[in-house]
Amino acid sequence: MEVDWFSLVSVIFLLLFAPFIVYYFIMACDQYSCSLTAPILDVATGRASLADIWAKTPPVTAKAAQLYALWVSFQVLLYSWLPDFCHRFLPGYVGGVQEGAITPAGIVNKYEVNGLQAWLITHFLWFVNAYLLSWFSPTIIFDNWIPLLWCANILGYAVSTFAMIKGYLFPTSAEDCKFTGNFFYNYMMGIEFNPRIGKWFDFKLFFNGRPGIVAWTLINLSFAAKQQELYGHVTNSMILVNVLQAIYVLDFFWNETWYLKTIDICHDHFGWYLGWGDCVWLPYLYTLQGLYLVYHPVQLSTPNALGVLLLGLVGYYIFRMTNHQKDLFRRTDGHCLIWGKKPKAIECSYTSADGLKHRSKLLVSGFWGVARHFNYTGDLMGSLAYCLACGGGHLLPYFYIIYMTILLTHRCLRDEHRCANKYGRDWERYVAAVPYRLLPGIF
Ligand code: NDP
């Protein structure tokens, strides 16, 4: 595969600057009460130098390193050594040993789906500590936030570098490796499709969910605890951010088996983009709203709080129902009801790399008839709700909606490019039947 100029420049830009972007946001909160412009103005007007800002930044500490090592080891333990038992007693939950999608080389991997269990055990222990044992303060994450950032970066780079070396020297499945001939692109986008250690330790499933997404709700709880410690109460905005993001996180783990069939697991190779992104970008930038609210304890009026809650819940409903409709339609091969009716579909065919012809169907009923990626629209509505919970004082908490809009629009275009190549004229028929991507009448 040839790497075009634009992709190469973007890759080098991200490899060089993404860690500084994360640092800038967290430093701006720590030193400038979450103002994104104040550090630039300070440096531009000579009130502070970059060296001053760096000197005020907490370094990595032994305590943070121990905490982080303990955290990751505990998640590895829960992932590798505790087979799922939740599916035995939770009706409707699909966990335990599950099959992923077929890889381009025709391999079907098995996964031990036990993320919900890991999340429940971790949070149970968190609450036992907070209300009974008091081994450590629930503000521990906030109190070590920057020292932990260095630890997360070390793991992110270590795992991406290891994945690159492994791809060259001892890949899990050599047939599924992708080499572009460009070192930076290989490092960032990954060589191996499903790197594993042993039979079960799958890098993508572990890093995608565990160190980052299990931590997401704990980080928010720690921010809420800090608000309580500083101001004597927790604001309604902090509660909204905690509740709406917890719904999203729980949805992720409840549907972990379904996530095995999404783009991250089915199409992306494992490199820096996933390895570093899961360790650093996700836990640090997806939680900016909670962090902001520690510095700015916004108390929303009741109508505003209700508006944010409604937007968040409607967004979540659209996100979940759209994903559910496609899943149901594909699982039952169209023998189901969508919005009370037999679904309409476009019959497609495509040829796989081995030259075999296959058939598939594209749904044009339900939310998939409203827009071609209405699941992304729901996701964006939910993301906007988290940001709006923070009021209008600063730009920083709105980073999430800006980032998600870029991420999902880019993903939309990337996915459609893939689908157009895969389905050819059948995809054109689908585009003619459902002309808009995200917002009917607009885009
Ligand atoms: P989708 O679940 O939308 O899957 C896209 C694939 O679905 C296409 O490649 C195609 O695959 C198939 N498809 C497309 N149109 C149709 C149709 N009309 N009928 C049936 N199948 C169709 O994409 P993602 O995996 O990106 O997203 C999954 C969820 O994860 C989304 O809700 C998204 O919002 C969320 N997400 C969240 C992120 C975050 O950071 N918070 C990041 C990324 C995603 P095929 O080849 O099988 O036909």
Coordinates of C-alpha atoms and ligand atoms in Angstrom, one line a residue:
M1 CA 0.0 0.0 0.0
E2 CA 1.3 3.5 -1.0
V3 CA 1.0 6.3 1.6
D4 CA -0.1 9.6 0.1
W5 CA 1.5 12.9 1.0
F6 CA -1.4 14.3 3.0
S7 CA -1.6 11.1 5.2
L8 CA 2.1 11.2 5.8
V9 CA 2.1 14.8 6.9
S10 CA -0.9 14.2 9.1
V11 CA 0.8 11.2 10.7
I12 CA 4.0 13.0 11.4
F13 CA 2.1 16.0 12.8
L14 CA 0.1 13.8 15.2
L15 CA 3.1 11.8 16.3
L16 CA 5.0 15.0 17.1
F17 CA 2.2 17.2 18.6
A18 CA -0.6 15.0 20.0
P19 CA 1.2 14.5 23.4
F20 CA 1.7 18.3 23.6
I21 CA -2.0 18.9 22.8
V22 CA -3.0 16.7 25.8
Y23 CA -0.3 18.3 28.0
Y24 CA -1.5 21.8 27.0
F25 CA -5.1 21.1 28.0
I26 CA -4.2 19.6 31.4
M27 CA -1.6 22.2 32.1
A28 CA -4.1 25.0 31.2
C29 CA -6.4 23.7 33.9
D30 CA -3.7 23.2 36.4
Q31 CA -2.0 26.6 36.0
Y32 CA -4.5 28.8 34.3
S33 CA -8.0 27.7 35.6
C34 CA -8.8 26.0 32.3
S35 CA -8.2 29.1 30.1
L36 CA -6.8 28.0 26.7
T37 CA -5.7 31.5 25.7
A38 CA -4.1 32.6 29.0
P39 CA -0.9 30.5 28.6
I40 CA -0.4 31.8 25.0
L41 CA -1.0 35.4 26.1
D42 CA 1.4 35.0 29.0
V43 CA 4.2 33.7 26.8
A44 CA 3.5 36.2 24.0
T45 CA 3.6 39.2 26.3
G46 CA 6.7 37.9 28.2
R47 CA 4.8 37.4 31.5
A48 CA 5.9 33.8 31.5
S49 CA 8.3 31.7 29.5
L50 CA 7.8 28.1 28.4
A51 CA 10.5 27.2 31.0
D52 CA 8.4 28.8 33.8
I53 CA 5.4 26.8 32.7
W54 CA 7.4 23.6 32.5
A55 CA 9.0 24.3 35.9
K56 CA 5.5 24.5 37.5
T57 CA 4.4 21.2 36.0
P58 CA 4.4 18.3 38.5
P59 CA 6.9 15.6 37.5
V60 CA 6.3 11.9 37.5
T61 CA 6.4 10.6 41.1
A62 CA 7.1 7.2 42.6
K63 CA 3.5 7.3 44.0
A64 CA 1.9 7.9 40.6
A65 CA 4.1 5.2 39.0
Q66 CA 3.1 2.7 41.7
L67 CA -0.6 3.7 41.4
Y68 CA -0.5 3.4 37.6
A69 CA 1.4 0.0 37.6
L70 CA -1.1 -1.3 40.2
W71 CA -4.1 -0.1 38.1
V72 CA -2.9 -1.6 34.8
S73 CA -1.8 -4.9 36.5
F74 CA -5.2 -5.2 38.1
Q75 CA -7.0 -4.6 34.8
V76 CA -4.7 -7.2 33.1
L77 CA -5.6 -9.6 35.9
L78 CA -9.3 -9.1 35.6
Y79 CA -9.1 -9.4 31.8
S80 CA -6.9 -12.5 31.6
W81 CA -7.7 -14.5 34.7
L82 CA -11.3 -14.0 35.5
P83 CA -13.6 -15.7 32.9
D84 CA -16.9 -13.9 32.6
F85 CA -19.7 -14.9 35.0
C86 CA -22.0 -12.0 34.3
H87 CA -23.6 -13.6 31.3
R88 CA -24.7 -16.5 33.6
F89 CA -27.1 -14.3 35.6
L90 CA -27.7 -11.1 33.7
P91 CA -30.6 -11.6 31.3
G92 CA -29.9 -10.3 27.8
Y93 CA -26.2 -9.8 28.4
V94 CA -23.9 -11.5 25.9
G95 CA -20.5 -12.2 27.5
G96 CA -18.0 -15.0 27.8
V97 CA -16.2 -16.6 24.8
Q98 CA -17.4 -14.9 21.6
E99 CA -16.3 -14.8 18.0
G100 CA -15.1 -11.6 16.3
A101 CA -15.6 -10.7 12.6
I102 CA -13.8 -12.6 9.9
T103 CA -10.4 -10.9 9.2
P104 CA -9.2 -10.1 5.7
A105 CA -7.0 -13.3 5.8
G106 CA -10.1 -15.3 6.7
I107 CA -9.4 -15.9 10.4
V108 CA -12.1 -15.7 13.1
N109 CA -10.7 -14.9 16.5
K110 CA -12.2 -15.9 19.8
Y111 CA -12.4 -13.3 22.6
E112 CA -13.1 -13.6 26.3
V113 CA -15.7 -10.8 26.7
N114 CA -15.6 -9.9 30.4
G115 CA -15.4 -6.0 30.3
L116 CA -18.7 -5.5 32.2
Q117 CA -17.5 -7.8 35.0
A118 CA -14.1 -5.9 35.2
W119 CA -16.1 -2.6 35.3
L120 CA -18.4 -3.8 38.0
I121 CA -15.7 -5.3 40.2
T122 CA -13.5 -2.2 39.9
H123 CA -16.3 0.2 40.8
F124 CA -17.5 -2.1 43.6
L125 CA -14.0 -1.9 45.1
W126 CA -14.0 1.9 44.6
F127 CA -17.2 2.4 46.5
V128 CA -16.1 -0.1 49.3
N129 CA -13.0 2.0 49.7
A130 CA -14.8 5.3 49.6
Y131 CA -17.5 4.4 52.1
L132 CA -16.0 1.6 54.2
L133 CA -12.3 1.0 54.1
S134 CA -10.8 4.5 53.4
W135 CA -7.5 3.0 52.2
F136 CA -7.1 6.0 49.9
S137 CA -8.9 9.3 49.2
P138 CA -11.4 9.2 46.3
T139 CA -9.7 12.4 45.1
I140 CA -6.5 10.3 44.5
I141 CA -6.9 10.4 40.7
F142 CA -7.3 14.2 40.6
D143 CA -4.5 14.7 43.1
N144 CA -2.1 12.8 40.9
W145 CA -3.5 13.8 37.5
I146 CA -0.3 15.2 35.9
P147 CA 2.1 12.7 37.3
L148 CA -0.3 9.9 36.1
L149 CA -0.2 11.6 32.6
W150 CA 3.5 10.8 32.3
C151 CA 2.9 7.2 33.3
A152 CA 0.1 6.9 30.8
N153 CA 2.4 8.3 28.1
I154 CA 5.1 5.8 29.0
L155 CA 2.7 2.9 28.6
G156 CA 1.2 4.3 25.4
Y157 CA 4.6 4.6 23.7
A158 CA 5.9 1.3 25.1
V159 CA 2.9 -0.7 23.9
S160 CA 2.9 1.0 20.4
T161 CA 6.6 0.4 20.0
F162 CA 6.3 -3.2 21.2
A163 CA 3.4 -3.8 18.8
M164 CA 5.6 -2.4 15.9
I165 CA 8.5 -4.7 16.8
K166 CA 6.2 -7.6 17.2
G167 CA 4.6 -7.0 13.8
Y168 CA 8.1 -7.3 12.2
L169 CA 9.5 -10.1 14.3
F170 CA 6.9 -12.4 15.7
P171 CA 3.3 -11.5 14.5
T172 CA 0.4 -13.4 15.8
S173 CA -1.0 -13.8 12.3
A174 CA 1.4 -12.8 9.5
E175 CA -1.3 -13.0 6.8
D176 CA -3.2 -10.2 8.4
C177 CA -0.2 -7.8 8.7
K178 CA -0.1 -4.6 6.7
F179 CA 3.2 -3.0 5.6
T180 CA 3.2 0.3 3.8
G181 CA 7.0 0.8 3.3
N182 CA 6.7 4.0 5.4
F183 CA 8.1 3.7 8.9
F184 CA 6.0 6.5 10.5
Y185 CA 2.7 5.3 8.9
N186 CA 3.4 1.7 10.1
Y187 CA 4.2 3.0 13.6
M188 CA 1.0 5.1 13.8
M189 CA -1.6 3.0 12.0
G190 CA -0.1 -0.4 13.0
I191 CA 1.2 -3.4 11.3
E192 CA -0.6 -6.3 13.0
F193 CA -4.4 -6.6 12.8
N194 CA -4.9 -8.5 16.0
P195 CA -1.7 -8.7 18.0
R196 CA -2.0 -11.2 20.9
I197 CA 0.1 -12.6 23.6
G198 CA -0.8 -16.2 24.2
K199 CA -4.2 -17.5 23.1
W200 CA -6.3 -14.8 24.8
F201 CA -4.5 -11.6 25.6
D202 CA -5.8 -9.5 22.7
F203 CA -4.2 -6.0 22.5
K204 CA -7.1 -4.3 20.8
L205 CA -9.8 -5.5 23.1
F206 CA -7.7 -4.9 26.2
F207 CA -6.4 -1.4 25.4
N208 CA -9.6 -0.3 23.7
G209 CA -11.6 -0.9 26.8
R210 CA -9.8 -1.5 30.0
P211 CA -7.1 1.0 31.0
G212 CA -9.1 3.9 29.5
I213 CA -12.8 3.2 29.4
V214 CA -13.0 1.4 32.8
A215 CA -11.1 4.4 34.2
W216 CA -13.3 7.0 32.6
T217 CA -16.1 6.7 35.2
L218 CA -13.6 6.4 38.1
I219 CA -11.9 9.6 36.9
N220 CA -15.2 11.4 36.9
L221 CA -16.0 10.1 40.4
S222 CA -12.7 11.4 41.6
F223 CA -13.4 14.8 40.1
A224 CA -16.8 14.8 41.8
A225 CA -15.1 13.9 45.1
K226 CA -12.7 16.8 44.6
Q227 CA -15.6 19.2 44.1
Q228 CA -17.1 18.0 47.4
E229 CA -13.7 18.4 49.2
L230 CA -13.2 22.0 47.8
Y231 CA -16.7 23.4 47.9
G232 CA -18.6 21.2 50.3
H233 CA -21.1 20.1 47.6
V234 CA -21.3 18.5 44.2
T235 CA -22.9 20.7 41.5
N236 CA -25.7 19.5 39.3
S237 CA -23.5 19.9 36.2
M238 CA -20.9 17.5 37.7
I239 CA -23.7 15.0 38.5
L240 CA -25.0 15.3 34.9
V241 CA -21.6 14.7 33.4
N242 CA -21.0 11.7 35.7
V243 CA -24.4 10.2 34.9
L244 CA -24.5 10.8 31.1
Q245 CA -20.9 9.6 30.6
A246 CA -21.6 6.6 32.9
I247 CA -24.5 5.6 30.7
Y248 CA -22.2 5.7 27.6
V249 CA -19.5 3.7 29.4
L250 CA -21.9 1.1 30.7
D251 CA -23.5 0.8 27.2
F252 CA -20.0 0.1 25.9
F253 CA -19.4 -2.8 28.3
W254 CA -23.0 -4.1 28.0
N255 CA -22.5 -4.3 24.2
E256 CA -18.8 -5.4 24.2
T257 CA -19.6 -8.4 22.0
W258 CA -21.2 -6.1 19.5
Y259 CA -18.2 -3.8 19.6
L260 CA -16.1 -6.8 18.2
K261 CA -17.9 -6.0 14.9
T262 CA -17.3 -2.2 14.9
I263 CA -14.6 -0.4 12.8
D264 CA -12.0 -0.2 15.6
I265 CA -11.9 -3.9 16.0
C266 CA -12.8 -5.0 12.5
H267 CA -10.8 -2.7 10.2
D268 CA -8.1 -0.8 12.2
H269 CA -4.6 -2.3 12.8
F270 CA -3.0 -1.9 16.2
G271 CA -0.4 0.9 16.3
W272 CA 0.2 4.2 18.1
Y273 CA -3.2 5.5 17.0
L274 CA -5.0 2.8 19.1
G275 CA -2.2 2.1 21.7
W276 CA -1.3 5.6 22.7
G277 CA -4.8 6.9 22.0
D278 CA -6.4 4.4 24.4
C279 CA -3.8 5.0 27.1
V280 CA -3.6 8.8 26.9
W281 CA -5.9 10.6 24.6
L282 CA -9.1 8.9 25.7
P283 CA -8.7 9.1 29.5
Y284 CA -7.3 12.6 29.5
L285 CA -9.4 14.4 26.8
Y286 CA -12.7 12.6 27.1
T287 CA -12.9 13.6 30.8
L288 CA -12.2 17.3 30.3
Q289 CA -15.7 18.3 31.4
G290 CA -15.3 16.8 34.9
L291 CA -11.9 18.3 35.3
Y292 CA -13.2 21.7 34.2
L293 CA -16.0 21.5 36.7
V294 CA -13.5 21.1 39.6
Y295 CA -12.0 24.5 38.7
H296 CA -15.4 26.0 37.7
P297 CA -18.2 24.5 39.8
V298 CA -21.1 25.5 37.5
Q299 CA -24.6 25.2 39.0
L300 CA -27.1 25.0 36.2
S301 CA -30.7 26.4 36.5
T302 CA -33.3 23.7 36.6
P303 CA -34.5 24.3 33.0
N304 CA -30.9 24.3 31.7
A305 CA -30.1 21.1 33.6
L306 CA -33.3 19.4 32.3
G307 CA -32.4 20.6 28.8
V308 CA -28.9 19.0 29.0
L309 CA -30.3 15.8 30.5
L310 CA -32.9 15.6 27.7
L311 CA -30.4 16.2 24.9
G312 CA -28.0 13.6 26.4
L313 CA -30.8 11.0 26.8
V314 CA -32.3 11.6 23.3
G315 CA -28.8 11.5 21.8
Y316 CA -28.1 8.2 23.6
Y317 CA -31.4 6.7 22.5
I318 CA -30.7 7.5 18.8
F319 CA -27.1 6.2 19.1
R320 CA -28.2 2.9 20.7
M321 CA -31.3 2.3 18.6
T322 CA -29.5 3.0 15.3
N323 CA -26.7 0.6 16.3
H324 CA -29.3 -1.9 17.5
Q325 CA -31.4 -1.8 14.3
K326 CA -28.4 -2.6 12.1
D327 CA -27.3 -5.4 14.5
L328 CA -30.8 -6.9 14.6
F329 CA -31.1 -6.6 10.8
R330 CA -27.8 -8.2 10.1
R331 CA -28.2 -11.0 12.7
T332 CA -31.6 -12.0 11.5
D333 CA -30.8 -11.5 7.8
G334 CA -33.6 -9.0 7.6
H335 CA -36.2 -11.3 9.2
C336 CA -37.2 -8.8 11.9
L337 CA -39.4 -5.8 12.5
I338 CA -38.0 -2.3 12.5
W339 CA -40.4 0.5 13.7
G340 CA -43.1 -2.2 13.5
K341 CA -42.6 -3.1 9.9
K342 CA -40.6 -5.5 7.8
P343 CA -37.4 -3.7 6.9
K344 CA -36.5 -2.5 3.4
A345 CA -33.0 -3.3 2.2
I346 CA -30.7 -3.1 -0.8
E347 CA -29.2 -6.4 -1.9
C348 CA -25.4 -6.1 -2.4
S349 CA -22.6 -8.3 -3.6
Y350 CA -18.9 -8.0 -3.3
T351 CA -15.7 -10.0 -4.0
S352 CA -13.3 -10.7 -1.2
A353 CA -9.5 -10.7 -1.5
D354 CA -9.5 -14.5 -2.2
G355 CA -11.7 -13.9 -5.3
L356 CA -14.9 -15.4 -3.7
K357 CA -18.2 -13.6 -4.3
H358 CA -20.4 -12.8 -1.3
R359 CA -23.8 -11.3 -0.7
S360 CA -24.9 -8.7 1.8
K361 CA -27.7 -6.3 2.5
L362 CA -27.9 -2.6 3.4
L363 CA -30.7 -1.5 5.6
V364 CA -32.8 1.5 4.4
S365 CA -35.5 1.4 7.1
G366 CA -35.6 2.9 10.6
F367 CA -32.8 5.3 11.4
W368 CA -30.7 3.9 8.5
G369 CA -33.3 5.4 6.2
V370 CA -33.0 8.8 7.9
A371 CA -29.3 9.3 7.3
R372 CA -26.4 6.9 6.4
H373 CA -24.7 7.4 9.8
F374 CA -27.4 8.4 12.2
N375 CA -25.6 6.5 15.0
Y376 CA -22.9 9.1 14.8
T377 CA -25.5 11.9 14.9
G378 CA -26.9 10.4 18.2
D379 CA -23.3 10.1 19.5
L380 CA -22.7 13.8 18.7
M381 CA -25.9 14.9 20.4
G382 CA -24.8 13.1 23.6
S383 CA -21.3 14.6 23.3
L384 CA -22.8 18.1 23.0
A385 CA -24.8 17.5 26.1
Y386 CA -21.7 16.8 28.2
C387 CA -20.1 20.1 27.0
L388 CA -23.3 22.2 27.5
A389 CA -23.4 21.0 31.1
C390 CA -20.3 23.1 31.7
G391 CA -22.0 26.4 30.8
G392 CA -20.5 29.0 28.5
G393 CA -17.5 30.3 30.5
H394 CA -14.7 28.7 28.6
L395 CA -13.9 26.9 25.3
L396 CA -11.9 24.0 26.9
P397 CA -14.9 21.7 27.9
Y398 CA -16.2 22.1 24.3
F399 CA -13.1 20.4 22.9
Y400 CA -14.9 17.1 23.1
I401 CA -17.7 18.0 20.7
I402 CA -15.2 19.7 18.3
Y403 CA -13.0 16.6 18.4
M404 CA -15.9 14.1 18.1
T405 CA -17.4 16.1 15.1
I406 CA -14.0 15.9 13.3
L407 CA -13.5 12.2 14.3
L408 CA -16.9 11.0 13.3
T409 CA -17.1 13.1 10.0
H410 CA -13.7 11.8 9.0
R411 CA -14.8 8.3 10.0
C412 CA -18.0 8.7 8.0
L413 CA -15.9 9.6 4.9
R414 CA -13.4 6.9 5.5
D415 CA -16.1 4.3 5.9
E416 CA -18.0 5.4 2.9
H417 CA -14.9 5.3 0.8
R418 CA -14.4 1.7 1.9
C419 CA -18.1 0.8 1.3
A420 CA -18.0 2.4 -2.1
N421 CA -15.0 0.3 -3.0
K422 CA -16.5 -2.8 -1.5
Y423 CA -20.1 -2.6 -2.9
G424 CA -19.6 -0.5 -6.1
R425 CA -22.9 0.3 -7.8
D426 CA -24.9 -1.2 -5.0
W427 CA -23.5 1.4 -2.7
E428 CA -24.5 4.1 -5.2
R429 CA -28.1 2.7 -5.0
Y430 CA -27.9 3.1 -1.2
V431 CA -26.6 6.6 -1.5
A432 CA -29.4 7.5 -3.9
A433 CA -32.0 6.0 -1.5
V434 CA -30.6 7.7 1.6
P435 CA -28.9 10.9 0.3
Y436 CA -27.6 12.4 3.6
R437 CA -24.8 11.2 5.9
L438 CA -25.5 12.8 9.3
L439 CA -28.2 15.5 9.2
P440 CA -31.1 15.1 6.7
G441 CA -31.2 18.1 4.4
I442 CA -27.8 19.4 5.5
F443 CA -24.9 16.9 5.3
Ligands
NDP1 P1 -21.0 1.6 12.1 O1 -21.4 0.8 13.3 O2 -21.9 2.6 11.6 O3 -20.5 0.6 11.0 C1 -20.3 1.0 9.7 C2 -20.4 -0.3 8.8 O4 -21.8 -0.8 8.8 C3 -20.1 -0.1 7.4 O5 -18.7 -0.2 7.1 C4 -20.8 -1.2 6.7 O6 -20.1 -2.4 7.0 C5 -22.1 -1.3 7.6 N1 -23.2 -0.5 7.1 C6 -23.2 0.7 6.6 N2 -24.4 1.1 6.2 C7 -25.2 0.1 6.5 C8 -26.6 -0.1 6.3 N3 -27.4 0.8 5.8 N4 -27.1 -1.3 6.7 C9 -26.3 -2.3 7.2 N5 -25.0 -2.2 7.4 C10 -24.5 -1.0 7.0 O7 -19.6 2.3 12.5 P2 -18.5 2.3 13.7 O8 -18.0 1.0 13.9 O9 -17.6 3.5 13.3 O10 -19.3 2.9 14.9 C11 -20.0 2.1 15.9 C12 -20.5 3.0 17.0 O11 -19.4 3.4 17.8 C13 -21.1 4.3 16.5 O12 -22.3 4.5 17.2 C14 -20.1 5.4 16.8 O13 -20.9 6.6 17.2 C15 -19.4 4.8 18.0 N6 -18.0 5.4 18.1 C16 -17.6 6.1 19.2 C17 -16.3 6.6 19.3 C18 -15.9 7.4 20.4 O14 -14.7 7.7 20.5 N7 -16.7 7.7 21.4 C19 -15.3 6.3 18.2 C20 -15.8 5.5 17.1 C21 -17.1 5.1 17.1 P3 -20.2 -3.8 6.1 O15 -18.9 -3.9 5.4 O16 -20.5 -4.8 7.1 O17 -21.4 -3.6 5.1

